[in-house]
C-alpha cells in the first residue's frame, strides 16, 4: 500500500495505493468544500494534476440533499473527481463549535458507505491548552474509537485514518502513536496541531511531530492535519510527513493573501507579483487587483495552489539530491520561529539519526550554527568523543585546519611524512566541526563540507581534551616542533586511517579484523587510497565521495567470520537467501532481523537463518523499517555469494 522509492533521512518519496489510484507522496490534498467550490475538483484534476483531495463528510452528512446524493451516486460522482478522496469526520467542527450531535460509528459508516478512499475516525481534538489529564482522556477515547473502527473496517476497502492526538505533551503523543500503530493502520494523520500552526508555534510543532513519529515507528503515510502553508513543507517532510491538506489556499485567498515559500503577502501590498505560476504569468499586478472580488479570490487561490504544488516539487527534488536539510535551513530564515524550531531538531537528533546515512554524494553546506547540529555531523562528533580511541600511546599533535584546502592530509603531506611512522603520536585537527583525528579527514563530512570562513572552535577542542583526559598536547608550529618529540616508532598514517574508518563505519572490532596482517594500499595519482589488500586479498575499496569503504567479498568474509551475529547483519528468510545469493536485492517482508546499528547506505552482510553469508548489500532502510515494512526495497545487493563460495 505504501512503497518508499527514495529517501533522505526521515523524508521519503513514496507511492501510496488507494482504491482510486496511486498517490505520489509527498503531496497536497486540497480541501474541497462540497458547498463552495472555489476551484472545482475537475479543475484540480485537470489543471493542477491533483491526485488526491480531502473533503468533510460531516458537512455532507448534515445536508439532506448532499447526503442523499452521496449515498445514491457515491462521493466521487458527487464531487466530480476520479482520483483519491479523503474524508474528515467532523472532529474539526467539534474543535471550532464544541460537541457534535453524532455518533462516532455513524459518521465512519457514512464515509465508508459513500466510497471514501480514506475515511477518518471521529478523534478527540486535543488543544494546546488542555492539561495532561484532559489530554490523556481524549487520547484514550481516540484510541478506543480507533480500535472499534479497525475491528469493523480494518480489512478495507477504504483506508482508515487514525489521527494521533496528545496535545503538546511529547510523551502522550508518543504513547498515542504507539497504541495506534499496534492496530496496523494504513494511514496516520497527526491531529490537534492547527492551533500551533495558527500561532506560529513551530518549535512545539516539531516536538509534536517527532514524538508522534517516534511512537509510530515505520508506517504508511503520515498526514499533517491542517498544515496548508508551503513555508512548512520542507520542514514537515524532513520530519517524515507525507501528506498535507490545504484549505489555506482558499481561506487565504478570501482575504487577499498570496502565499509564497517564504511567507505571505496581501495583494494590497503587492506592487510586483514576482511569481512565475501560470495564473500570475497571465496577469499584470494591476489586472489582478482590478478583478471583481470573486474572480480575484479565484485567481489568488489558484496562485496559492500553484505555489504549494511547486514547493512540493522542490522538496521532492531535494529528497532526490539528498539535500532536504539544506532546503529546510534556508527556508527557516523566513521566520524567526521557524529558525527557533531547528533547535527542536537538535534536541531530537537521536531519533532522526537512525534514518541518516553516514555519507552522501552532496557536500555539507554550512548555513549557520544549526548545520553543526545535524544528525550526520553530530554522529561523527559523538563517535569521536565517546568511541574513538587514539591509536597509539604518545603525545597528541594538534594541527590547525584550513578551510581552503581539504582534505587536510593533502596540505599536511610533509608533516605526515615527517611524523608517521617515525614518531608515536596521535594527530588531531582543529576544524569547524570540532576536533577530528587526522586519519578521519576524508570521511564525510570532514572533507566534503563548505564553510564560509575558518570557524575552528577552540572551546570545543578544550572540552574534548578534558573529556578524553588528553593532557600530553603539542600544538604544531612547523617542522621545528619535531625537535621537542622523542623518536619512538609508531604506526603509519595510512594504517591508522584504514583502522579508524573501519571502526567508525562498520563497528568496534572491525578495524582490528580488517588490518590484522600484511596491509597493502593501492592509491590513485593524487595519493588517495583506492583499494585495500590484506594478506594479498582485496578487502576494501574507498569511495571517493564520502571517504568510506565499500566492502569487497574477502572483506565481508573476514568480518562475517570474526564478528558474531547480529553485528553488521541482515538475516533473511531461507527463500530470500537463495535469491539474494544470486545477486538479487533484499526486500522488506523477508527480513528476520536487522542489526540495530545499521543505517541507510551502510554496507551490510546478508545472512540466511543459519548465519551463513549469502550476499553483500547496501542498506536502503533503517533496521526498524526493514523489519516492519512489507513491501519495497530493504537493501541493494552488490555481490551474491554462490553456494560454492559461502
Ligand atoms: N482537522 C484539523 N485538525 C484535525 C484533527 O486533529 N482531527 C481531525 N479529524 N481533523 C482535523
Ligand atoms: Zn503566482
CSV table of C-alpha atoms and ligand atoms in Angstrom, one decimal, residues 258-260 273-281 299-300 302-304 306-307, ligand 2:
chain,number,residue,atom,x,y,z
A,258,UNK,CA,-0.9,35.3,-1.5
A,259,UNK,CA,1.3,32.5,-0.3
A,260,UNK,CA,5.0,32.3,-1.1
A,273,UNK,CA,3.9,39.8,-8.4
A,274,UNK,CA,7.3,38.1,-8.6
A,275,UNK,CA,5.7,34.8,-9.5
A,276,UNK,CA,6.0,32.6,-12.5
A,277,UNK,CA,3.0,30.5,-11.9
A,278,UNK,CA,0.6,30.1,-14.8
A,279,UNK,CA,-2.0,32.3,-13.2
A,280,UNK,CA,0.4,35.2,-12.4
A,281,UNK,CA,2.1,34.9,-15.8
A,299,UNK,CA,-7.0,33.8,-9.1
A,300,UNK,CA,-5.3,34.2,-5.8
A,302,UNK,CA,-5.0,29.4,-8.0
A,303,UNK,CA,-1.7,31.1,-7.3
A,304,UNK,CA,-1.7,29.7,-3.8
A,306,UNK,CA,0.5,26.6,-7.8
A,307,UNK,CA,3.0,27.8,-5.3
B,2,LIG,ZN1,1.5,33.1,-8.9
